[in-house]
CSV table of C-alpha atoms and ligand atoms in Angstrom, one decimal:
chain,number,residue,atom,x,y,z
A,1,UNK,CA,-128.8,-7.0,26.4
A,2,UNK,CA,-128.2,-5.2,22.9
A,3,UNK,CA,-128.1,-7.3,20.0
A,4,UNK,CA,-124.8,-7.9,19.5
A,5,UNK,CA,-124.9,-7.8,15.5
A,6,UNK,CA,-125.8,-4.3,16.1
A,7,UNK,CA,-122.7,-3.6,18.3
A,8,UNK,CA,-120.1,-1.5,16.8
A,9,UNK,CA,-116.4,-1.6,18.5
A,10,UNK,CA,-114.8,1.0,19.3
A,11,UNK,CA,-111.7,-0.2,17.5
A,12,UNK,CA,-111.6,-3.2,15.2
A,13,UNK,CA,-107.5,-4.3,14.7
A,14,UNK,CA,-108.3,-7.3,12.9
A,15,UNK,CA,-110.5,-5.5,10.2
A,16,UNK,CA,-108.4,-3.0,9.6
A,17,UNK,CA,-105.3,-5.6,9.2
A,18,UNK,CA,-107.4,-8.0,7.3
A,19,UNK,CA,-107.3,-6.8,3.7
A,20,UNK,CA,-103.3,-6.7,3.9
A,21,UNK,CA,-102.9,-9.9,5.5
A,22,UNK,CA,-100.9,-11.7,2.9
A,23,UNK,CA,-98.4,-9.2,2.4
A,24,UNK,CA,-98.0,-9.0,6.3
A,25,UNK,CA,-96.7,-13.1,6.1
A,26,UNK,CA,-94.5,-12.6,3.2
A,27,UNK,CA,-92.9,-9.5,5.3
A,28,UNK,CA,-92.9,-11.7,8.2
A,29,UNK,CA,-91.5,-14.8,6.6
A,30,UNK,CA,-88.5,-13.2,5.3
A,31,UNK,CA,-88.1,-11.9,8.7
A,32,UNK,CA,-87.9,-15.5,10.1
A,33,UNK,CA,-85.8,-16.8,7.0
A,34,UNK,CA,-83.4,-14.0,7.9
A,35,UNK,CA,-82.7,-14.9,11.1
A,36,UNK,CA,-82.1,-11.2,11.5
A,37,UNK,CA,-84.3,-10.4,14.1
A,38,UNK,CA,-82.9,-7.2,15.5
A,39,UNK,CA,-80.8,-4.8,13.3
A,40,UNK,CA,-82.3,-6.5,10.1
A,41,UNK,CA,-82.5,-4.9,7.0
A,42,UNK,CA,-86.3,-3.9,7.3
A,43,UNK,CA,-85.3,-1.1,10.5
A,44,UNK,CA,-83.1,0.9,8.4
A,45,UNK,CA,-85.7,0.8,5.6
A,46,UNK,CA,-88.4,1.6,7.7
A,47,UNK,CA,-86.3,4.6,9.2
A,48,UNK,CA,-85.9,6.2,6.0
A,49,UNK,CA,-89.1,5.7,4.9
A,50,UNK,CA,-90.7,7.1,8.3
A,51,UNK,CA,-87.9,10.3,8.0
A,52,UNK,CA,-88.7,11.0,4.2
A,53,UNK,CA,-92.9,10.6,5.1
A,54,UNK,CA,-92.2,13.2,7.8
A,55,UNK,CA,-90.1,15.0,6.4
A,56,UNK,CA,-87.1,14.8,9.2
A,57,UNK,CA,-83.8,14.2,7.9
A,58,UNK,CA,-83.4,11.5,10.3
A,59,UNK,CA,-85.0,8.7,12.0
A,60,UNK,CA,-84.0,6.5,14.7
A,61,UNK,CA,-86.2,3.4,15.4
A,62,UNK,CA,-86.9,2.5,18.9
A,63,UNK,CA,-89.1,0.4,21.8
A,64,UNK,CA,-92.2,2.5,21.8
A,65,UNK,CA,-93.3,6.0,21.9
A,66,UNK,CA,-92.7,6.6,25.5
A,67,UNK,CA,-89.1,5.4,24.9
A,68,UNK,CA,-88.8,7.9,22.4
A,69,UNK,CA,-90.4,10.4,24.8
A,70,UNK,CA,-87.7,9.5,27.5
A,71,UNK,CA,-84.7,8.8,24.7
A,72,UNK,CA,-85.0,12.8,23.3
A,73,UNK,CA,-85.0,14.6,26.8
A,74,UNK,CA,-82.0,12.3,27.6
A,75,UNK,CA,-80.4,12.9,23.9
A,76,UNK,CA,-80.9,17.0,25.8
A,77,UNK,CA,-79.4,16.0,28.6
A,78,UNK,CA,-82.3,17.0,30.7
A,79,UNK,CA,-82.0,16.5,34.8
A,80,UNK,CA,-82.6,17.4,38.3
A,81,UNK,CA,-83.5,21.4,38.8
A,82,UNK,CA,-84.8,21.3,34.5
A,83,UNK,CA,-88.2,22.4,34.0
A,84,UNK,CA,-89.9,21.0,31.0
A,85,UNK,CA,-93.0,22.5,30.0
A,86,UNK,CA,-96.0,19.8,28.8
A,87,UNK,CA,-99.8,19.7,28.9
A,88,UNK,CA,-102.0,18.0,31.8
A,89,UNK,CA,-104.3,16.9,29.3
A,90,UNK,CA,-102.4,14.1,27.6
A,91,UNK,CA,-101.4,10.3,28.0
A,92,UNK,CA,-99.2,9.7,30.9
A,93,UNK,CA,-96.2,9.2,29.0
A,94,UNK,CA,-95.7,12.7,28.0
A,95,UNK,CA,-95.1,13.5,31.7
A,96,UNK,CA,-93.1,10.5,33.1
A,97,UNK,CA,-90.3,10.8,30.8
A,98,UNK,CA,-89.6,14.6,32.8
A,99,UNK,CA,-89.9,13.0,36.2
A,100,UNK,CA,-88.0,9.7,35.2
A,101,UNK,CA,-84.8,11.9,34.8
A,102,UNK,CA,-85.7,13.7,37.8
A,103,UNK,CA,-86.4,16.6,35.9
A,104,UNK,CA,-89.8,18.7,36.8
A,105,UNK,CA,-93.3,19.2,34.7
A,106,UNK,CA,-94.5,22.3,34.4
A,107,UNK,CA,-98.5,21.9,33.7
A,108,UNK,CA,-100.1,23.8,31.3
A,109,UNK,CA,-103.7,24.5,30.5
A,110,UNK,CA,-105.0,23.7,26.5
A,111,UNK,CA,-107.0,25.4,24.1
A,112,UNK,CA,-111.0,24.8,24.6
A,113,UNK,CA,-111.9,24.0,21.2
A,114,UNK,CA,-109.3,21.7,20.3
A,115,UNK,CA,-107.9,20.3,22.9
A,116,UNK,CA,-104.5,21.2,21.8
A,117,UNK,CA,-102.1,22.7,24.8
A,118,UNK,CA,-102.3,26.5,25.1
A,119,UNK,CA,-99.0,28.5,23.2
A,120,UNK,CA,-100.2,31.8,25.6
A,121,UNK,CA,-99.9,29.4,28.4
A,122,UNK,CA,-96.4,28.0,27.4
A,123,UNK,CA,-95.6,31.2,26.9
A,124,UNK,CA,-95.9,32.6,30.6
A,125,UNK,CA,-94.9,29.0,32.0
A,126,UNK,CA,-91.3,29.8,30.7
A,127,UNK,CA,-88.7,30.6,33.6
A,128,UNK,CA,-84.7,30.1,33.3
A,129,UNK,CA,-85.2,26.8,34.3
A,130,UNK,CA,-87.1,25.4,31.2
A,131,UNK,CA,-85.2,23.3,29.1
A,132,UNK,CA,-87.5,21.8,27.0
A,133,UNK,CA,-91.0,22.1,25.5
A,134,UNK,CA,-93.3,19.2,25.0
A,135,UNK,CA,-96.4,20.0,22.9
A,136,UNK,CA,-98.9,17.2,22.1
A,137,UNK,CA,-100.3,17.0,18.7
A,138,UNK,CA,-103.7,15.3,20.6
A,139,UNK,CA,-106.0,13.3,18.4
A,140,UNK,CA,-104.3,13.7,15.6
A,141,UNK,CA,-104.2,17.1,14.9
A,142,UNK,CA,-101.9,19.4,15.2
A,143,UNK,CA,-101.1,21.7,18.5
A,144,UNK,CA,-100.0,25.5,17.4
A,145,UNK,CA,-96.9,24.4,16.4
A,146,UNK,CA,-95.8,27.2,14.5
A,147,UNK,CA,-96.3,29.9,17.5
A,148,UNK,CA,-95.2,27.2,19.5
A,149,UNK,CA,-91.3,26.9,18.1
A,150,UNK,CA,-91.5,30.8,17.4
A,151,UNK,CA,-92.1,31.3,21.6
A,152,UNK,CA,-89.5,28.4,22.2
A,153,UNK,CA,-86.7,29.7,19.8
A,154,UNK,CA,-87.1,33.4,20.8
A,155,UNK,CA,-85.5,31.8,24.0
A,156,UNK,CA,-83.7,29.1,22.5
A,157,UNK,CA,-85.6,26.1,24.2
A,158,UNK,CA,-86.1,22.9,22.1
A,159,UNK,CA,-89.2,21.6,21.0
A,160,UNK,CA,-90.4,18.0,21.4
A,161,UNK,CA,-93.1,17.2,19.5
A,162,UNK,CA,-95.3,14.4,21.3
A,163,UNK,CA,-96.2,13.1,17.5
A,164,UNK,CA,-97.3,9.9,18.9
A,165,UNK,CA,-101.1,10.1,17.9
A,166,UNK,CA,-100.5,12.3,14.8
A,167,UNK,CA,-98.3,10.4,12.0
A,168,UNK,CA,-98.9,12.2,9.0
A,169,UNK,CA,-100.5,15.1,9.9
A,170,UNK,CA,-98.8,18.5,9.4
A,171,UNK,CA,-99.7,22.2,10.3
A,172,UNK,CA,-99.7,24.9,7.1
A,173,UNK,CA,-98.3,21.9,5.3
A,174,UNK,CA,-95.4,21.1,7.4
A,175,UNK,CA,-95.2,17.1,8.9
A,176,UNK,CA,-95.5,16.2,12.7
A,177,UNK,CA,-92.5,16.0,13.7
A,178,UNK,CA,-90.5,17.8,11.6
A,179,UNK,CA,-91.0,21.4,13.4
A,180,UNK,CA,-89.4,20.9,16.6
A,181,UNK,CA,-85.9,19.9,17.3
A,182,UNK,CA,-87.4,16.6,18.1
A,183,UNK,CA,-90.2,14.6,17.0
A,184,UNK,CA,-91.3,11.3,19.0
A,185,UNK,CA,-93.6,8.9,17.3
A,186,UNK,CA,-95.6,5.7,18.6
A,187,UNK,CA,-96.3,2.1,16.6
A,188,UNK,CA,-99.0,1.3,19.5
A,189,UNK,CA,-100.9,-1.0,17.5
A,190,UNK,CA,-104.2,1.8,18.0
A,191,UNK,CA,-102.4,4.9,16.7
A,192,UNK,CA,-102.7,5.4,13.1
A,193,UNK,CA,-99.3,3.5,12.3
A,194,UNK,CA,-99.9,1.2,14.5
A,195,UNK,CA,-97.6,-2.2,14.8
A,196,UNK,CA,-98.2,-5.6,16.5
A,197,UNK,CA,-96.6,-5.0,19.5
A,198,UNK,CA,-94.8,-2.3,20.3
A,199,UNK,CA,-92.8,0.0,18.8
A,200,UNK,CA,-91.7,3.9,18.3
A,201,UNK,CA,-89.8,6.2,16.8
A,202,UNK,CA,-87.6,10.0,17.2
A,203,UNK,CA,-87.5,11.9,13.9
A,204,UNK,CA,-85.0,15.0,13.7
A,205,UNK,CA,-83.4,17.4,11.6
A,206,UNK,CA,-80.1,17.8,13.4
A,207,UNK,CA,-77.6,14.5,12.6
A,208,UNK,CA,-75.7,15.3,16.3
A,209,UNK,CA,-78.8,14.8,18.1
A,210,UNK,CA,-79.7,11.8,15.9
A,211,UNK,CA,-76.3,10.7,16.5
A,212,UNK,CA,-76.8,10.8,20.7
A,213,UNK,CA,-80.4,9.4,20.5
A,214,UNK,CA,-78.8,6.3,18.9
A,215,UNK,CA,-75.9,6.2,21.2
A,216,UNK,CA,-78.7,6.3,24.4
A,217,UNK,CA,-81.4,3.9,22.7
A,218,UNK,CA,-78.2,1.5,22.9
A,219,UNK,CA,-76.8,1.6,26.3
A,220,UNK,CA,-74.5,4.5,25.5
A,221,UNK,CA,-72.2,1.5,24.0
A,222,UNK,CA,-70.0,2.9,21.3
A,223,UNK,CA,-67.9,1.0,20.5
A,224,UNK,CA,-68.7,-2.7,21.6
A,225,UNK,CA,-69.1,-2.8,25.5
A,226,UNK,CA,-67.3,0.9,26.3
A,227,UNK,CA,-70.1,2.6,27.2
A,228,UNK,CA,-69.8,6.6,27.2
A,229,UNK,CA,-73.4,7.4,29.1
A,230,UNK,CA,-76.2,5.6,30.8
A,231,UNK,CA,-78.0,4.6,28.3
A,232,UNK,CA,-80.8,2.5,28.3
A,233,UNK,CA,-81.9,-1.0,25.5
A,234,UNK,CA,-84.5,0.4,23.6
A,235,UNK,CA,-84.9,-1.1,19.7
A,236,UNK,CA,-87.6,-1.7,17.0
A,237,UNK,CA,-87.5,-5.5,16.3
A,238,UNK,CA,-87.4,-6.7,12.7
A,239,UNK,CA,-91.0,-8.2,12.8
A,240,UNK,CA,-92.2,-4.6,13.9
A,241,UNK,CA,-90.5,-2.9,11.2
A,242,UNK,CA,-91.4,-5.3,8.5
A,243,UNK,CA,-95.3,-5.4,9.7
A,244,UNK,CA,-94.5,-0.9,9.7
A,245,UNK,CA,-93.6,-0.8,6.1
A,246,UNK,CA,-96.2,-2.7,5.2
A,247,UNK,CA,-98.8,-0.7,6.9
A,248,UNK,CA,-97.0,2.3,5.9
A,249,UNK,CA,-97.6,1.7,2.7
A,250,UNK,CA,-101.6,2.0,3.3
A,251,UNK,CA,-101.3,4.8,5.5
A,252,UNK,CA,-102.5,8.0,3.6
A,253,UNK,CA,-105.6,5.6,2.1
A,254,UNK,CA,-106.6,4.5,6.3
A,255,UNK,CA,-106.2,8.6,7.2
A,256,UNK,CA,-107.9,9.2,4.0
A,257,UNK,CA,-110.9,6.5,5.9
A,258,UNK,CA,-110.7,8.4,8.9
A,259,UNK,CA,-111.0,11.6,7.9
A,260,UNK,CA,-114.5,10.7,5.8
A,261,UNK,CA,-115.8,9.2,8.5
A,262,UNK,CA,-114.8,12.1,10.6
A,263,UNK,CA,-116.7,14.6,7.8
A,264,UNK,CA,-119.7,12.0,8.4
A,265,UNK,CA,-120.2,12.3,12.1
A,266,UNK,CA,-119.6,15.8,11.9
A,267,UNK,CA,-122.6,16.0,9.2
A,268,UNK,CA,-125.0,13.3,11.2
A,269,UNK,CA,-124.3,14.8,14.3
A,270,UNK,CA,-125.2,18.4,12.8
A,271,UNK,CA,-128.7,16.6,11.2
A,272,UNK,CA,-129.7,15.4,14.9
A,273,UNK,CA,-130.1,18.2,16.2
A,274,UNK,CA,-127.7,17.6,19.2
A,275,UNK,CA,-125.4,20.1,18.4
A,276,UNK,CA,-128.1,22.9,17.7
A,277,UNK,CA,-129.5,22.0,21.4
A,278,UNK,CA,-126.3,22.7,22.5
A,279,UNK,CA,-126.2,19.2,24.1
A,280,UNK,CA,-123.1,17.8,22.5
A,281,UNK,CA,-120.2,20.1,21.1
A,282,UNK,CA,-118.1,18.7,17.6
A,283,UNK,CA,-114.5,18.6,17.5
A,284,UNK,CA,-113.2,21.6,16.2
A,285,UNK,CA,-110.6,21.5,13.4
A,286,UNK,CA,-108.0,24.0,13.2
A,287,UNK,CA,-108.2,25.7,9.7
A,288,UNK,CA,-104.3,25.4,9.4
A,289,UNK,CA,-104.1,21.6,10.4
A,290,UNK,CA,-104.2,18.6,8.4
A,291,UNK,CA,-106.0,16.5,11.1
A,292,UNK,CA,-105.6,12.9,10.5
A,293,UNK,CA,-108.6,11.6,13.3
A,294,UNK,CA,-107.0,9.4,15.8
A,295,UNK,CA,-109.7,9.9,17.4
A,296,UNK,CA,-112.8,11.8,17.1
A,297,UNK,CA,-113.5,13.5,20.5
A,298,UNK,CA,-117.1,15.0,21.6
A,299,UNK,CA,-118.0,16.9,24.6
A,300,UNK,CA,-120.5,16.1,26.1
A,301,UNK,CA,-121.8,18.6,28.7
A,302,UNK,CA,-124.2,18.6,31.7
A,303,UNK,CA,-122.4,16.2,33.4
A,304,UNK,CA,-124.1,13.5,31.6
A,305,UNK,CA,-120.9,12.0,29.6
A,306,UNK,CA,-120.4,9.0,31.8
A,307,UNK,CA,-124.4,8.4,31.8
A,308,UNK,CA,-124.0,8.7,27.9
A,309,UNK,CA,-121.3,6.2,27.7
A,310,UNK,CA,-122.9,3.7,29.9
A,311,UNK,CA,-125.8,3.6,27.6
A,312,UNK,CA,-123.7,3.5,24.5
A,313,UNK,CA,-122.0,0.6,26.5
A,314,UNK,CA,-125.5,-1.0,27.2
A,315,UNK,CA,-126.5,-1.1,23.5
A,316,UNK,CA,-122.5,-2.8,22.5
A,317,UNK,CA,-121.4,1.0,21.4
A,318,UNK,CA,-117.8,1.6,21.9
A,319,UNK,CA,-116.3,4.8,23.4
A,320,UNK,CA,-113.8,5.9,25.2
A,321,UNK,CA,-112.9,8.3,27.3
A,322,UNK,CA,-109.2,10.2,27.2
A,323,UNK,CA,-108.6,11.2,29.6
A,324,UNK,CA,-110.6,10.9,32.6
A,325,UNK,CA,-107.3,12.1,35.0
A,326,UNK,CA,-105.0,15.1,33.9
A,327,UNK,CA,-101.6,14.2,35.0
A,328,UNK,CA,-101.9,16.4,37.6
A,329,UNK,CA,-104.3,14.8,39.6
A,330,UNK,CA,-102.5,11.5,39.2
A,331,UNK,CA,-101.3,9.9,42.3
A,332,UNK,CA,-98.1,9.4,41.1
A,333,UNK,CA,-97.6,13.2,40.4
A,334,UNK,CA,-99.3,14.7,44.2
A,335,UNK,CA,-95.3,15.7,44.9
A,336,UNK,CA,-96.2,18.4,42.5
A,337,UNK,CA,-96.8,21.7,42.4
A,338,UNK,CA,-99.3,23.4,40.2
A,339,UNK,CA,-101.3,26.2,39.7
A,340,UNK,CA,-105.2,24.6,39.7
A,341,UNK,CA,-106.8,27.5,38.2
A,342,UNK,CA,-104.5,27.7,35.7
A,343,UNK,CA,-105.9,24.7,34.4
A,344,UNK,CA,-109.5,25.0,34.4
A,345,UNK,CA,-110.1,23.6,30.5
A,346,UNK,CA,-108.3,20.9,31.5
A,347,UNK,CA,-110.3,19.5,34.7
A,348,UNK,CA,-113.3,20.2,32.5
A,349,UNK,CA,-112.1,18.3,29.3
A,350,UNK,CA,-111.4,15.5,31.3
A,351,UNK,CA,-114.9,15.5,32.3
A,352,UNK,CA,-116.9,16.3,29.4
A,353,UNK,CA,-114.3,14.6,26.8
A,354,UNK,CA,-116.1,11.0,25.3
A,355,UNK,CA,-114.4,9.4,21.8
A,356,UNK,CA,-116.3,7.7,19.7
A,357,UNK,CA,-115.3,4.8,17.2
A,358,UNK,CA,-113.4,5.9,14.4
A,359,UNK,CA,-110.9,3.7,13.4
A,360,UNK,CA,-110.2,3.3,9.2
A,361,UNK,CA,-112.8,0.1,8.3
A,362,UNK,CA,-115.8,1.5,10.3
A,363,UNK,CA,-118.7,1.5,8.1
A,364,UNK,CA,-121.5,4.2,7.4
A,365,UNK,CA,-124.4,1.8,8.9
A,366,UNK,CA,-122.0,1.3,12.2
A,367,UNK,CA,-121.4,5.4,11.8
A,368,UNK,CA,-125.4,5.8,11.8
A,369,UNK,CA,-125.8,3.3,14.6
A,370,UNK,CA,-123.6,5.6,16.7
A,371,UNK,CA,-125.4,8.7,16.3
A,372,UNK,CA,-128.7,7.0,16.9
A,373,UNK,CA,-127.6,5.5,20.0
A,374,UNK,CA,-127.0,9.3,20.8
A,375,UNK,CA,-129.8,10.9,20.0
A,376,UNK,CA,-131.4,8.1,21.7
A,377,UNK,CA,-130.1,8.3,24.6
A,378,UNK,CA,-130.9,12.2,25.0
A,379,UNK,CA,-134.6,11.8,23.6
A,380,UNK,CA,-135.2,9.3,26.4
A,381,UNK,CA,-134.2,12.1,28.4
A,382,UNK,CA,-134.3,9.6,31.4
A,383,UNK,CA,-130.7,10.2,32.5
A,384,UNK,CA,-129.9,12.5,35.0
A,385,UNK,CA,-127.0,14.5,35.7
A,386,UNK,CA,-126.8,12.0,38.9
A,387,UNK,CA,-126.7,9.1,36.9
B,1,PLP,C1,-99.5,6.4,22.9
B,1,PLP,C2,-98.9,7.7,23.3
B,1,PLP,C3,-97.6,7.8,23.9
B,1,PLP,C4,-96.8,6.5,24.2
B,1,PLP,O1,-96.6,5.6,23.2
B,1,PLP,P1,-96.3,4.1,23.5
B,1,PLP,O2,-95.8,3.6,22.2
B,1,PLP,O3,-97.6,3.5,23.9
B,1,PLP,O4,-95.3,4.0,24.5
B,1,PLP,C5,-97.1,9.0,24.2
B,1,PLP,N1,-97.8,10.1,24.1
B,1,PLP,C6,-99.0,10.1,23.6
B,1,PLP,C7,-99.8,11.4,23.5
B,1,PLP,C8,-99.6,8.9,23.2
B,1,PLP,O5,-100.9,8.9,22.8
């Protein structure tokens, strides 16, 4: 057994939540006092603050992030015979949101280096049935967003920005979220705005669309118990919103965290040699991204990665791996069809991806004790590719 002092997590909540814990109980005291536990003062506040930090003209609090997924293709109106076009290589929510309203995914392939889905791809994916594109700003960086809405407008087809791992980051300077028609955010308490519970949010410019996403987040009730569509019950408590501002507050410092301890691996994974060998390849940043490092993603090649992460597991190491399945080798989606050799990166991403510890309080020694666990594990060189 590894010595457990030496262990580092993969994510500590509790660490990270720590230093603020006193202004999280007076937030959540006046919540109680309040007795306002849904519609209280603290959602509106936090919707502003959320539209004016990513730059949207509006905001509209919701259940999660997958709610906000599901709440902007119904805010489109999207149904049966609809293609929406989205990346394999993403959390299941991206995807079940389309086949929920009976509308269909169309899979495409990402880009090799960052993971990010493929604009090219989108591109030729496009028939007259597409009524929406989902792009996922994986990681926390930014897809090509800009060739991204300049594909989709040319044909007048919304964007929906999956935003949900990438609060605060922006492309050429612009916000998550604020590019495409709609932008979808997640309070998940490990993304980088992360609640305690659940907890999401859709971000637009457009005041109609705002205006319908409110109207389906609330049963399509309007006014009192006349309900113009199917909508569905999908709201940000109080106590969410309250612990949210106060988090919010500290955000920029924690992605300020992440992205030094992102510069650090980068430079002690560079001085083992690893990357020279050709043994482990670095997450590439985008020169035109502000990445904000939800999570730092290696590959790690040879068919070693679950061998690597077994004997990071072994010595109380953290990782992760996302994801091991594209969405369309899920069960769930075997109805389906795709074109498999359109996405190649994919199947291999999900195979070589592992994600390391990153998360805002993680110290240099912890960051140190990660790469040596590494290096270890390839100068024992005792693994096989069958392991
Ligand atoms: C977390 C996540 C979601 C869903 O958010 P929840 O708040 O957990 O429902 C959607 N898309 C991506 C890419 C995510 O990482």
């Amino acid at each position: 057994m590894a010595d457990a002092a030496q262990g580092v997590p993969l994510l500590d909540v509790n660490r990270d939540n720590r230093p603020h814990r006193e202004e999280f109980l007076e937030a959540l005291t006046e919540v109680l006092d309040s007795g306002r536990f849904l519609f209280g003062p603290d959602v509106t506040a936090l919707e502003n603050e959320v539209a004016a930090y990513s730059q949207s003209e509006n905001a509209i609090g919701c259940a999660s992030g997958s709610d906000a997924l599901l709440l902007a293709l119904m805010a489109l109106e999207v149904g049966p015979g609809d293609e929406v076009i989205v990346p394999s290589f993403t959390f299941f929510a991206s995807v079940s949101c389309i086949t929920r309203l009976g509308a269909t995914p169309v899979f495409v392939d990402i880009c090799p280096d960052t993971f990010n889905v493929d604009p090219e791809a989108i591109r030729e994916a496009i028939t007259d049935r597409t009524r929406a594109i989902i792009p996922v700003h994986l990681f926390g960086q930014c897809a090509q967003i800009d060739r991204i809405c300049q594909i989709a407008g040319d044909r007048d087809i919304p964007v929906i920005e999956d935003a949900a791992q990438a609060i605060g980051a922006a492309y050429h300077s612009r916000p998550a979220g604020s590019w495409g028609a709609i932008g979808c955010f997640s309070f998940y308490p490990t993304k980088n705005l992360g609640g305690m519970g659940d907890g999401g949010m859709v971000t637009t410019g457009d005041a109609g669309t705002a205006d319908r996403v409110r109207l389906f987040a609330s049963h399509g009730m309007r006014p009192r118990y006349y309900h113009q569509v199917v909508g569905i019950n999908s709201r940000l408590d109080t106590f969410q919103a309250a612990v949210l501002r106060v988090k919010l507050r500290h955000l920029d410092k924690a992605v300020q965290s992440r992205r030094v301890n992102a510069d650090r691996y980068t430079r002690l994974l560079n001085e083992s040699q690893l990357v020279a060998a050709d043994q482990i390849v670095l997450p590439a940043t985008d020169p035109n991204a502000f990445h904000v490092w939800n999570q730092y993603a290696l590959r790690v090649g040879e068919g070693r990665r679950d061998a690597l992460r077994a004997y990071l597991s072994e010595r109380g190491i953290g990782s992760e791996v996302y994801y091991p399945v594209p969405m369309h080798e899920q069960q769930c989606f075997t109805q389906l069809k795709f074109d498999r050799d359109a996405l190649v990166e994919t199947e291999r991403a999900s195979k070589e991806v592992l994600n390391l510890p990153i998360f805002p309080t993680l110290t240099e020694a912890e960051q140190h004790r990660v790469v040596e666990c590494i290096a270890g594990f390839y100068a024992s060189g005792a693994r096989s590719a069958a392991a």
